[in-house]
Tab-separated table of N, CA and C and ligand atoms in Angstrom:
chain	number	residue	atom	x	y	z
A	3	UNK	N	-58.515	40.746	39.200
A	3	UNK	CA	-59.377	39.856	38.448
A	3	UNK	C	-59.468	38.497	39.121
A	4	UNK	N	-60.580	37.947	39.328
A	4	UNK	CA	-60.987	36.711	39.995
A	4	UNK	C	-60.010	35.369	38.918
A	5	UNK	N	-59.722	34.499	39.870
A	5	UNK	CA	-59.159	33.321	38.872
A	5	UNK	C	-59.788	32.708	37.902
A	6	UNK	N	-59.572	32.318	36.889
A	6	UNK	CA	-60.157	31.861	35.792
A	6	UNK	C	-59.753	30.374	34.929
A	7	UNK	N	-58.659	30.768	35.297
A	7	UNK	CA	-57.576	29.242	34.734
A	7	UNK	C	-56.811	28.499	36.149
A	8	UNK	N	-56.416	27.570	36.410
A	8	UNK	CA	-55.598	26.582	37.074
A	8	UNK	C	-54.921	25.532	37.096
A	9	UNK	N	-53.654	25.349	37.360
A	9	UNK	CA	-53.027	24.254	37.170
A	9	UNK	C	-53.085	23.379	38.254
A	10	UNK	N	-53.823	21.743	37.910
A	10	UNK	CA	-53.850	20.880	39.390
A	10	UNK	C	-53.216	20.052	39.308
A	11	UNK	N	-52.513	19.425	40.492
A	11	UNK	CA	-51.819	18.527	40.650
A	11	UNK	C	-51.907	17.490	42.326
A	12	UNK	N	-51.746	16.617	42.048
A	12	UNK	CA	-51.829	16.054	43.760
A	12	UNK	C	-50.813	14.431	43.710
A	13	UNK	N	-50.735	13.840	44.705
A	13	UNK	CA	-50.165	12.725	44.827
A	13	UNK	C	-51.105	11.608	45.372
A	14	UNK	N	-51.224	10.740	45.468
A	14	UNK	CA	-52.345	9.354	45.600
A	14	UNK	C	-52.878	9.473	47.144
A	15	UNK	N	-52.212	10.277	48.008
A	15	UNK	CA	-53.352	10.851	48.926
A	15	UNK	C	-53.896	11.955	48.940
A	16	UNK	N	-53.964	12.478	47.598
A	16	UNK	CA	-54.778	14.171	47.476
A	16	UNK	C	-55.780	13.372	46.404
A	17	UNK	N	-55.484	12.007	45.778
A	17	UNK	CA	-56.355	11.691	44.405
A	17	UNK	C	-57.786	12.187	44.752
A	18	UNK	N	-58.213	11.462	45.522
A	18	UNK	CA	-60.041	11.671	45.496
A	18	UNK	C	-60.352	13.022	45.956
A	19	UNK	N	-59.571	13.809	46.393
A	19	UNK	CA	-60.037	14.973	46.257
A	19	UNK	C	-59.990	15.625	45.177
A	20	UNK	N	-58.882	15.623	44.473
A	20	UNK	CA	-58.485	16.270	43.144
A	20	UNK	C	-59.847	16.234	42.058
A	21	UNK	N	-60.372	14.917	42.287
A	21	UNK	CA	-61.211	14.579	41.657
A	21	UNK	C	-62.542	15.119	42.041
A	22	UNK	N	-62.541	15.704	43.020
A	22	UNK	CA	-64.160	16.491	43.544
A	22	UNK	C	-63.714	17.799	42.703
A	23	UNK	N	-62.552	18.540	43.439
A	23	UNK	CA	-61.924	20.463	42.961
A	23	UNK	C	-62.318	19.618	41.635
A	24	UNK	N	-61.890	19.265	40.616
A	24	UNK	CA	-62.086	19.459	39.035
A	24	UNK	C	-63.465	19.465	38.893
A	25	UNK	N	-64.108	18.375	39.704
A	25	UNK	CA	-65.915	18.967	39.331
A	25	UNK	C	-66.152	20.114	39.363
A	26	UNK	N	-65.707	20.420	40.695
A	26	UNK	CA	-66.089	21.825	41.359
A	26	UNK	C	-65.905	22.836	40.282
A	27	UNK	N	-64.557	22.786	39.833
A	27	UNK	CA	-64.046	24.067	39.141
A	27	UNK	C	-64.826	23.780	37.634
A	28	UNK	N	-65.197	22.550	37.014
A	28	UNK	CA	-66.249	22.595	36.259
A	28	UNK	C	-67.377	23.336	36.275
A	29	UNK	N	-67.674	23.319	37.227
A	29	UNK	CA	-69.342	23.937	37.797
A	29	UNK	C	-69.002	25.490	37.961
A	30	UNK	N	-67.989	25.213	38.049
A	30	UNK	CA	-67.360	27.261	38.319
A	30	UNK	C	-67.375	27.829	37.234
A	31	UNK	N	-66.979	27.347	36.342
A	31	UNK	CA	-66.346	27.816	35.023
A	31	UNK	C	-65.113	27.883	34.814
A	32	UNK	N	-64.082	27.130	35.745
A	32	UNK	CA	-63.094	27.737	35.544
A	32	UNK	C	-61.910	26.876	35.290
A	33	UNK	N	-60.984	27.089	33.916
A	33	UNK	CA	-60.510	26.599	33.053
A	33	UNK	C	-59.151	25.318	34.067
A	34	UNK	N	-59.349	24.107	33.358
A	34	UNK	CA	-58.077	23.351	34.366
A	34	UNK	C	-57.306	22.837	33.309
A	35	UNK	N	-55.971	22.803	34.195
A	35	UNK	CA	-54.996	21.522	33.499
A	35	UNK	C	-54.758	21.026	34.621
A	36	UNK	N	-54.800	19.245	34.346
A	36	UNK	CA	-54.511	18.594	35.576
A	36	UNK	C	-53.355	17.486	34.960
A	37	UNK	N	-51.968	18.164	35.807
A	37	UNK	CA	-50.914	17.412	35.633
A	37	UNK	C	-50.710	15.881	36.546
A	38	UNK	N	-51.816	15.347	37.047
A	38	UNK	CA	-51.663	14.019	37.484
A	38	UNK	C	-51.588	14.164	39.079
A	39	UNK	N	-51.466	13.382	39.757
A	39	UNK	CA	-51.128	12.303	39.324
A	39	UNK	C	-52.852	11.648	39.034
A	40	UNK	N	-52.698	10.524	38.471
A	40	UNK	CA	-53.799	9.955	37.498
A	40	UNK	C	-54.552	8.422	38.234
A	41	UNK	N	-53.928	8.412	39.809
A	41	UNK	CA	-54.246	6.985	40.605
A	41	UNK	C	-53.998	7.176	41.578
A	42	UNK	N	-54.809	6.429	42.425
A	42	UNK	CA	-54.466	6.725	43.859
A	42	UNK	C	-53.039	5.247	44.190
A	43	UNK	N	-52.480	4.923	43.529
A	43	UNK	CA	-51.265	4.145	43.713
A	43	UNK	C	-50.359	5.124	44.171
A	44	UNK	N	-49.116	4.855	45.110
A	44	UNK	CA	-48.683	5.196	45.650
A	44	UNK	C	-47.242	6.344	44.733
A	45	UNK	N	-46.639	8.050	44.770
A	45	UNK	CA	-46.140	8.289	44.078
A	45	UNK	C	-45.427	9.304	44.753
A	46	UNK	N	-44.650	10.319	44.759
A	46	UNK	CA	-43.715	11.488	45.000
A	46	UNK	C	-44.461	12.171	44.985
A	47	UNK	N	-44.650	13.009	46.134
A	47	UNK	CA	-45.363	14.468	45.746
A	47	UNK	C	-45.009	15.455	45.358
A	48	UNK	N	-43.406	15.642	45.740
A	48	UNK	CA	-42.687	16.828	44.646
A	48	UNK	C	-43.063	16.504	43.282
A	49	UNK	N	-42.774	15.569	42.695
A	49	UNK	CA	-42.526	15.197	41.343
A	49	UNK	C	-43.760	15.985	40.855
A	50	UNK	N	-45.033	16.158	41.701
A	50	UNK	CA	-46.806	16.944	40.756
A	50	UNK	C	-46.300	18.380	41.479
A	51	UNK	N	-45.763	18.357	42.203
A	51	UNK	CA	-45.178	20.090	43.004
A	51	UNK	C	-44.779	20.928	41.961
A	52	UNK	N	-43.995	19.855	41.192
A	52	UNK	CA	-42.701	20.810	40.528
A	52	UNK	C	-43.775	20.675	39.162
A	53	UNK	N	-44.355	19.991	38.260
A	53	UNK	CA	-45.370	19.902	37.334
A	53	UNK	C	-46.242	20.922	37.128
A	54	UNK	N	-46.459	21.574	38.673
A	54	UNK	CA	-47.786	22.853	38.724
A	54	UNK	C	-46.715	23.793	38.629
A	55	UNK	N	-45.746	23.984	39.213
A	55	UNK	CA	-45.068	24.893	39.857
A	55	UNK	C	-44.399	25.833	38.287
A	56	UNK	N	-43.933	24.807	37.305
A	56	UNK	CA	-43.238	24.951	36.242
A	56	UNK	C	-44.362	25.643	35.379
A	57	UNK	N	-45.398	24.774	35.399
A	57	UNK	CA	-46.434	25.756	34.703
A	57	UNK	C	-46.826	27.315	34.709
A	58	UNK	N	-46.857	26.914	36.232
A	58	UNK	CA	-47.357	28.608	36.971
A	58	UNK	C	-46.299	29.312	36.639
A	59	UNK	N	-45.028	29.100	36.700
A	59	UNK	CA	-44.041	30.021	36.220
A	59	UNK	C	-44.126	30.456	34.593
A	60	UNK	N	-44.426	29.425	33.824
A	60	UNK	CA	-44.484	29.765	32.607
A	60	UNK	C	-45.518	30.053	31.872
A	61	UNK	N	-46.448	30.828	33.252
A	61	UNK	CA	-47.587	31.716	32.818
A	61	UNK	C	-48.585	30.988	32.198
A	62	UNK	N	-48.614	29.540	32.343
A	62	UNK	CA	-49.599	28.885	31.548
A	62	UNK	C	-51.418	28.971	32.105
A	63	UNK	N	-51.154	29.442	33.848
A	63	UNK	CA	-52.659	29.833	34.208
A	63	UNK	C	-51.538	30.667	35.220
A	64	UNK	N	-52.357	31.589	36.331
A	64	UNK	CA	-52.373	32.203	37.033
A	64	UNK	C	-52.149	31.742	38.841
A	65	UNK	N	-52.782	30.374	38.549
A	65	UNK	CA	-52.827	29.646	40.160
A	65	UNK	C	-52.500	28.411	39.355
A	66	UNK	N	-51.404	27.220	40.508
A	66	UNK	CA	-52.180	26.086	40.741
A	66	UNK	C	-52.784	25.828	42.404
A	67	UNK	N	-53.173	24.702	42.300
A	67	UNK	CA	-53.675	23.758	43.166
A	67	UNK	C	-52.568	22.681	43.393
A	68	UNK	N	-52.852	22.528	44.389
A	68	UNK	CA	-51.704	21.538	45.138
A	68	UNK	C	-52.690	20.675	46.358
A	69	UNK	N	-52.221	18.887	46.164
A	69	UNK	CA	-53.325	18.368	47.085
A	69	UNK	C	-52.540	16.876	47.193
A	70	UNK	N	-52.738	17.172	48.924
A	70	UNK	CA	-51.937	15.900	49.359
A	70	UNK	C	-52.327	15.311	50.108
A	71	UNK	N	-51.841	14.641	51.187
A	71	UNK	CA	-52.354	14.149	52.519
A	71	UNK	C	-52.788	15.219	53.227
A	72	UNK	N	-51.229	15.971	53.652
A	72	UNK	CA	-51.756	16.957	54.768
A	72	UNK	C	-51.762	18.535	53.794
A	73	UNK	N	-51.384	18.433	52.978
A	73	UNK	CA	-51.142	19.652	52.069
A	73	UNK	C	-50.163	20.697	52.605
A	74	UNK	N	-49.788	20.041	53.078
A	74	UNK	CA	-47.838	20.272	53.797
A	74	UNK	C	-46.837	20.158	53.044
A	75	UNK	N	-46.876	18.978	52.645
A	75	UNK	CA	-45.508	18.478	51.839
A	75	UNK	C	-45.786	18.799	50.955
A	76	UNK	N	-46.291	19.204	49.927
A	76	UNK	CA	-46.725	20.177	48.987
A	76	UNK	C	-46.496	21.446	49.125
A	77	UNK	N	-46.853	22.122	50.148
A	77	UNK	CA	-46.465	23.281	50.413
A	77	UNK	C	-45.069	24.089	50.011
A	78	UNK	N	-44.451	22.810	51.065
A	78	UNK	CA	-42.919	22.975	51.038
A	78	UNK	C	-42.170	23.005	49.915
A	79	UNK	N	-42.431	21.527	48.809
A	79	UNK	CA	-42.039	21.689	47.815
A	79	UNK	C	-42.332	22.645	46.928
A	80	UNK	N	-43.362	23.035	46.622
A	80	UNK	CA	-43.615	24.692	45.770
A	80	UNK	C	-43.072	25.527	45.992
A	81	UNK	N	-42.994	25.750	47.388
A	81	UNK	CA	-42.616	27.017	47.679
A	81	UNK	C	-40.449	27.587	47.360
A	82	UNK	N	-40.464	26.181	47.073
A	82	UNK	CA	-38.744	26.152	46.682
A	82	UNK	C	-38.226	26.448	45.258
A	83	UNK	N	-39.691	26.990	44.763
A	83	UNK	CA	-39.815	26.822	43.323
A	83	UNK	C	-39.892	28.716	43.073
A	84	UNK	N	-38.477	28.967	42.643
A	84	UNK	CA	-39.010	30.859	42.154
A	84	UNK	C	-40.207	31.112	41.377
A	85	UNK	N	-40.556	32.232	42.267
A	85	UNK	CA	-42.021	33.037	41.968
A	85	UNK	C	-42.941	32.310	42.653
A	86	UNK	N	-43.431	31.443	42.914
A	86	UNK	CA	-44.296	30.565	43.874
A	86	UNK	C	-44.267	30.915	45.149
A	87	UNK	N	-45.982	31.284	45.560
A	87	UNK	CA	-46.012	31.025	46.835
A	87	UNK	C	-46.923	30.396	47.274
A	88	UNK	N	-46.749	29.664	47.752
A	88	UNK	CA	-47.444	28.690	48.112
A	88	UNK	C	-48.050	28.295	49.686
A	89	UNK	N	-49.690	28.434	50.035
A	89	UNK	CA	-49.901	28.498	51.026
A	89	UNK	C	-50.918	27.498	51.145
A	90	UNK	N	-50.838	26.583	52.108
A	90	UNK	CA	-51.445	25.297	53.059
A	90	UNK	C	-52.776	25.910	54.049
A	91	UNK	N	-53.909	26.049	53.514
A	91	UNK	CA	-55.311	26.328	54.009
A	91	UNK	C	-55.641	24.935	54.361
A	92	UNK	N	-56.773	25.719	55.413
A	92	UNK	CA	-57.587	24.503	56.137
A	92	UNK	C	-58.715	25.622	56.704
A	93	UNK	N	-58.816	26.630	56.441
A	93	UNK	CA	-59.777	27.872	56.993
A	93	UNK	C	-59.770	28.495	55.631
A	94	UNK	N	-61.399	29.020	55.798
A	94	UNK	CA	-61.922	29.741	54.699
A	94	UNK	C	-61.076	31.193	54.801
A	95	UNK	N	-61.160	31.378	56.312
A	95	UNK	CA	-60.213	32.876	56.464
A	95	UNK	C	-58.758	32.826	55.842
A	96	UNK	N	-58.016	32.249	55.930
A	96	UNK	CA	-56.956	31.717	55.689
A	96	UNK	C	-56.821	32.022	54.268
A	97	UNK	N	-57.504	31.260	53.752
A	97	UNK	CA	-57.451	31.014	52.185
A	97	UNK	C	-57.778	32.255	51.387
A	98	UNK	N	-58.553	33.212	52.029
A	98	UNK	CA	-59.183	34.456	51.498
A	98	UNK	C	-58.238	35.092	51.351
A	99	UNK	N	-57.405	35.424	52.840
A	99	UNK	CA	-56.754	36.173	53.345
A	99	UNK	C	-54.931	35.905	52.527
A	100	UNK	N	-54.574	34.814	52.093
A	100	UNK	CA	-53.222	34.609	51.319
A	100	UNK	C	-53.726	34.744	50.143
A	101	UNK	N	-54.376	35.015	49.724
A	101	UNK	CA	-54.603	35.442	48.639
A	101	UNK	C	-54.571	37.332	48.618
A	102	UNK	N	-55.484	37.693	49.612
A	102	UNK	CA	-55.301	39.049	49.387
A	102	UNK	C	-54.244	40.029	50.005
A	103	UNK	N	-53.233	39.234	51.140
A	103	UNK	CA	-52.403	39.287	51.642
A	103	UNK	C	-51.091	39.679	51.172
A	104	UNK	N	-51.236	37.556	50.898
A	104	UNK	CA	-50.053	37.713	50.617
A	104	UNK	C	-49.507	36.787	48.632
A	105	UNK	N	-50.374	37.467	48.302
A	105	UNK	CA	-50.473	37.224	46.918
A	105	UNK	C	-49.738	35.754	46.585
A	106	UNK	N	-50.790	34.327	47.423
A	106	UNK	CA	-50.334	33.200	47.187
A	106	UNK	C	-50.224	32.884	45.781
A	107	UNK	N	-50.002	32.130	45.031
A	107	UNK	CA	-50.300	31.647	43.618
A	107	UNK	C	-50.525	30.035	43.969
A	108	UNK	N	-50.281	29.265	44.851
A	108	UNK	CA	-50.452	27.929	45.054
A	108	UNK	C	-51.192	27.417	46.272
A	109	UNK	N	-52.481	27.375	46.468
A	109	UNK	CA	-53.135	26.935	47.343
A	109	UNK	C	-53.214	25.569	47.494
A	110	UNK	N	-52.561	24.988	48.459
A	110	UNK	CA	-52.231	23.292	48.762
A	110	UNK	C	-53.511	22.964	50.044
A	111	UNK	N	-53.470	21.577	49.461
A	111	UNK	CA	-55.328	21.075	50.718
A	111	UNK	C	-54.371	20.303	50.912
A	112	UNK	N	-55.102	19.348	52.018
A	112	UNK	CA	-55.015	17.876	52.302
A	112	UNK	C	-55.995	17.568	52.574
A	113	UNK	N	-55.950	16.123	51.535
A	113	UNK	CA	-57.419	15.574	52.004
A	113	UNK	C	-57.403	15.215	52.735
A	114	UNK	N	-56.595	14.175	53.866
A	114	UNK	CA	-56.744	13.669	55.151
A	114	UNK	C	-56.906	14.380	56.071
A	115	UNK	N	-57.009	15.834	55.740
A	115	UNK	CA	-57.101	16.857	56.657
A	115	UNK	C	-58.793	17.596	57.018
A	116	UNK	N	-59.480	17.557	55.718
A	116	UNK	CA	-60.086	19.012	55.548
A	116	UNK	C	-61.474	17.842	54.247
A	117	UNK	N	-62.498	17.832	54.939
A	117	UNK	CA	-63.548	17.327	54.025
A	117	UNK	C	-63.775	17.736	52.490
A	118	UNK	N	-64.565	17.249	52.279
A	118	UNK	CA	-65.263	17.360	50.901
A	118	UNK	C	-65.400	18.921	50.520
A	119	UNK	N	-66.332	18.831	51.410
A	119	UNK	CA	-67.383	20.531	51.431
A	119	UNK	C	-66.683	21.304	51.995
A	120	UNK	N	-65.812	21.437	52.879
A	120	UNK	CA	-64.425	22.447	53.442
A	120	UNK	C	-63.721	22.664	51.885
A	121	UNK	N	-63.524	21.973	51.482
A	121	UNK	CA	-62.483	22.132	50.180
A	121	UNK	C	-62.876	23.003	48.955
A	122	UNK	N	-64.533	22.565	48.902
A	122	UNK	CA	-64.698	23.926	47.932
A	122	UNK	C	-65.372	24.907	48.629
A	123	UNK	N	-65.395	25.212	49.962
A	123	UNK	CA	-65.104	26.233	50.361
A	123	UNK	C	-64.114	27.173	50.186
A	124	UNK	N	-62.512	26.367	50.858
A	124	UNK	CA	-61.411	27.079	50.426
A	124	UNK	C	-61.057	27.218	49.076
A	125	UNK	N	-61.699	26.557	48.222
A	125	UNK	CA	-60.968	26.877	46.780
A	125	UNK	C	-61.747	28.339	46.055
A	126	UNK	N	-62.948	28.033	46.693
A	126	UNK	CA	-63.770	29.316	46.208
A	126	UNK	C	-63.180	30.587	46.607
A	127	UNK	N	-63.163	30.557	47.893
A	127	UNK	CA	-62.741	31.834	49.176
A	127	UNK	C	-61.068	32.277	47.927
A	128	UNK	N	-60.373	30.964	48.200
A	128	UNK	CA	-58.914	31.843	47.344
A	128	UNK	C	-59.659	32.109	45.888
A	129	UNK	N	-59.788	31.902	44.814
A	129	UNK	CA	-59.963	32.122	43.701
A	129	UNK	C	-60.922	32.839	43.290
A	130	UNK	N	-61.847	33.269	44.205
A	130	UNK	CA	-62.591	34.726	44.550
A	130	UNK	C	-62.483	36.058	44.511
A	131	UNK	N	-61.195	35.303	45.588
A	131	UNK	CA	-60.510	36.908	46.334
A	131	UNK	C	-59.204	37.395	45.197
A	132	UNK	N	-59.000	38.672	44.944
A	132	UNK	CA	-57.992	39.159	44.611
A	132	UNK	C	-56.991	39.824	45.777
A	133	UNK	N	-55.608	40.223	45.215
A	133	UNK	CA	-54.461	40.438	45.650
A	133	UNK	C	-54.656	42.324	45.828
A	134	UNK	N	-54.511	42.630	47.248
A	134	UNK	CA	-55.226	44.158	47.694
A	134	UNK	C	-53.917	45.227	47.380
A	135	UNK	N	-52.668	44.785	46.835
A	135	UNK	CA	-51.579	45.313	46.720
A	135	UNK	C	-51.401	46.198	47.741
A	136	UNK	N	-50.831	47.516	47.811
A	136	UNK	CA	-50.448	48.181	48.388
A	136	UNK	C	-49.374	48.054	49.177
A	137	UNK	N	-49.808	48.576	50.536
A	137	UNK	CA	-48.965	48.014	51.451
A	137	UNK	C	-48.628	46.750	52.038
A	138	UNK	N	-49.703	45.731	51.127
A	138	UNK	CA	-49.335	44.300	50.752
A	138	UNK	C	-47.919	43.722	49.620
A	139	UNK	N	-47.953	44.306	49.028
A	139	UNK	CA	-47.371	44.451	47.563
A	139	UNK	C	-45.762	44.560	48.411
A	140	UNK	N	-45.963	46.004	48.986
A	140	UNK	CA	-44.734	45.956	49.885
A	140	UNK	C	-43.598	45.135	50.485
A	141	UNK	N	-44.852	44.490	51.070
A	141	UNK	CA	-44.349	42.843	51.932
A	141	UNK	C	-43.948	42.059	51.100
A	142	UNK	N	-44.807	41.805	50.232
A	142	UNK	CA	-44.318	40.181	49.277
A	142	UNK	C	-43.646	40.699	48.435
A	143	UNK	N	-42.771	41.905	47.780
A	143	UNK	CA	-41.704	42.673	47.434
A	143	UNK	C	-40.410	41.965	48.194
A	144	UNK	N	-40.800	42.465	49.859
A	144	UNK	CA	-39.808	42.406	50.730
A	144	UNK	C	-39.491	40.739	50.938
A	145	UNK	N	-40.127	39.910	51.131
A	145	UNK	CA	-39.256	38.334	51.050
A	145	UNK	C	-39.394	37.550	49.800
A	146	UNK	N	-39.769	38.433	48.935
A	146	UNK	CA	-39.210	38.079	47.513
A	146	UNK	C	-38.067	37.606	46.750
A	147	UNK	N	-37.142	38.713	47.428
A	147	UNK	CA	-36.309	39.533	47.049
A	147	UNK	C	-35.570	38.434	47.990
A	148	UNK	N	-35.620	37.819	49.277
A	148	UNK	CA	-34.529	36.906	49.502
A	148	UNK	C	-34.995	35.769	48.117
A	149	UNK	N	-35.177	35.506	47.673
A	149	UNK	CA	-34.739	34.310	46.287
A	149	UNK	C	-33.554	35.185	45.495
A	150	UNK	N	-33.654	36.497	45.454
A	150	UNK	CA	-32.576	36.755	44.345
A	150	UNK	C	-30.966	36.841	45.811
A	151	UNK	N	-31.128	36.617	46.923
A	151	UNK	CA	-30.077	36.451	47.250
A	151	UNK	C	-29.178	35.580	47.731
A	152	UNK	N	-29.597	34.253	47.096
A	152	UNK	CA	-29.156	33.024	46.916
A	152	UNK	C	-27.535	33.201	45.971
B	219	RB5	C1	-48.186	10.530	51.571
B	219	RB5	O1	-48.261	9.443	52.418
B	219	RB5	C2	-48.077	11.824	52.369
B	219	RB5	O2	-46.878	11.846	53.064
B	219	RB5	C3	-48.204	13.028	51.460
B	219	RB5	O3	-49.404	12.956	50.763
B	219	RB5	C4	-48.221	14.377	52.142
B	219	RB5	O4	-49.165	14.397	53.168
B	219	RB5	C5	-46.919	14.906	52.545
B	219	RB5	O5	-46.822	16.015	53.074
């Protein structure tokens, strides 16, 4: 099933983008919560990492969004977060492809990275595409499964 709901979040160099994706996903139809940050003043980017991240775990939508400078440090922090995976696009292929791959749940931008019109490219391309399981399913089974061996 195509995405429908999302949790967004960014830090004061993802702000003005954050603020285009919510049009965007307006115009999509498709349902948001946006956990902040709320200014482009200067703030932690874990601190909105862990905000989406907690959500997505507690099933409140299906994806978030993650948006930073480079949509790196975002990355990282999600991805430290069980059940999250979290993948850093800058290609429409990319973005299609972790999604049907490798069953991302957190697609992170950077705006200093990746324009206006690139961005709802990639947001479309992931939240488009569904997860092809199979011998996909397999894989993201297989480094799953290192979180439970912590
Ligand atoms: C903030 O200056 C910047 O470091 C942050 O937005 C992000 O790019 C980190 O990965």
């Amino acid at each position: 099933m195509k995405t429908n709901k999302v949790i967004i979040g960014c830090d004061h160099a993802g702000y003005y983008l954050k603020l285009q994706v919510i049009e965007h996903l307006k115009e999509k139809g498709v349902e948001y919560v946006d956990v902040g940050t709320n200014s482009a003043e200067s703030c932690h980017y874990p601190d909105f990492a862990h905000a989406v991240c907690v959500k997505v775990q507690n099933g409140e939508a299906p994806v978030g969004i993650l948006i930073c400078g480079t949509g790196i440090g975002m990355s990282m922090a999600a991805n430290k977060h069980r059940g999250i995976r979290a993948a850093c696009c800058s290609d429409t292929f990319s973005a299609r492809l972790t999604r049907e791959h490798n069953d991302a749940n957190v697609p992170c931008f950077g705006e200093r990275v990746i324009g206006e019109g690139l961005a709802m490219e990639l947001v479309d391309a992931f939240l488009d595409a569904e997860f092809m399981g199979g011998k996909h399913a397999t894989r993201v089974d297989m480094f799953m499964a290192y979180e439970n061996d912590r």
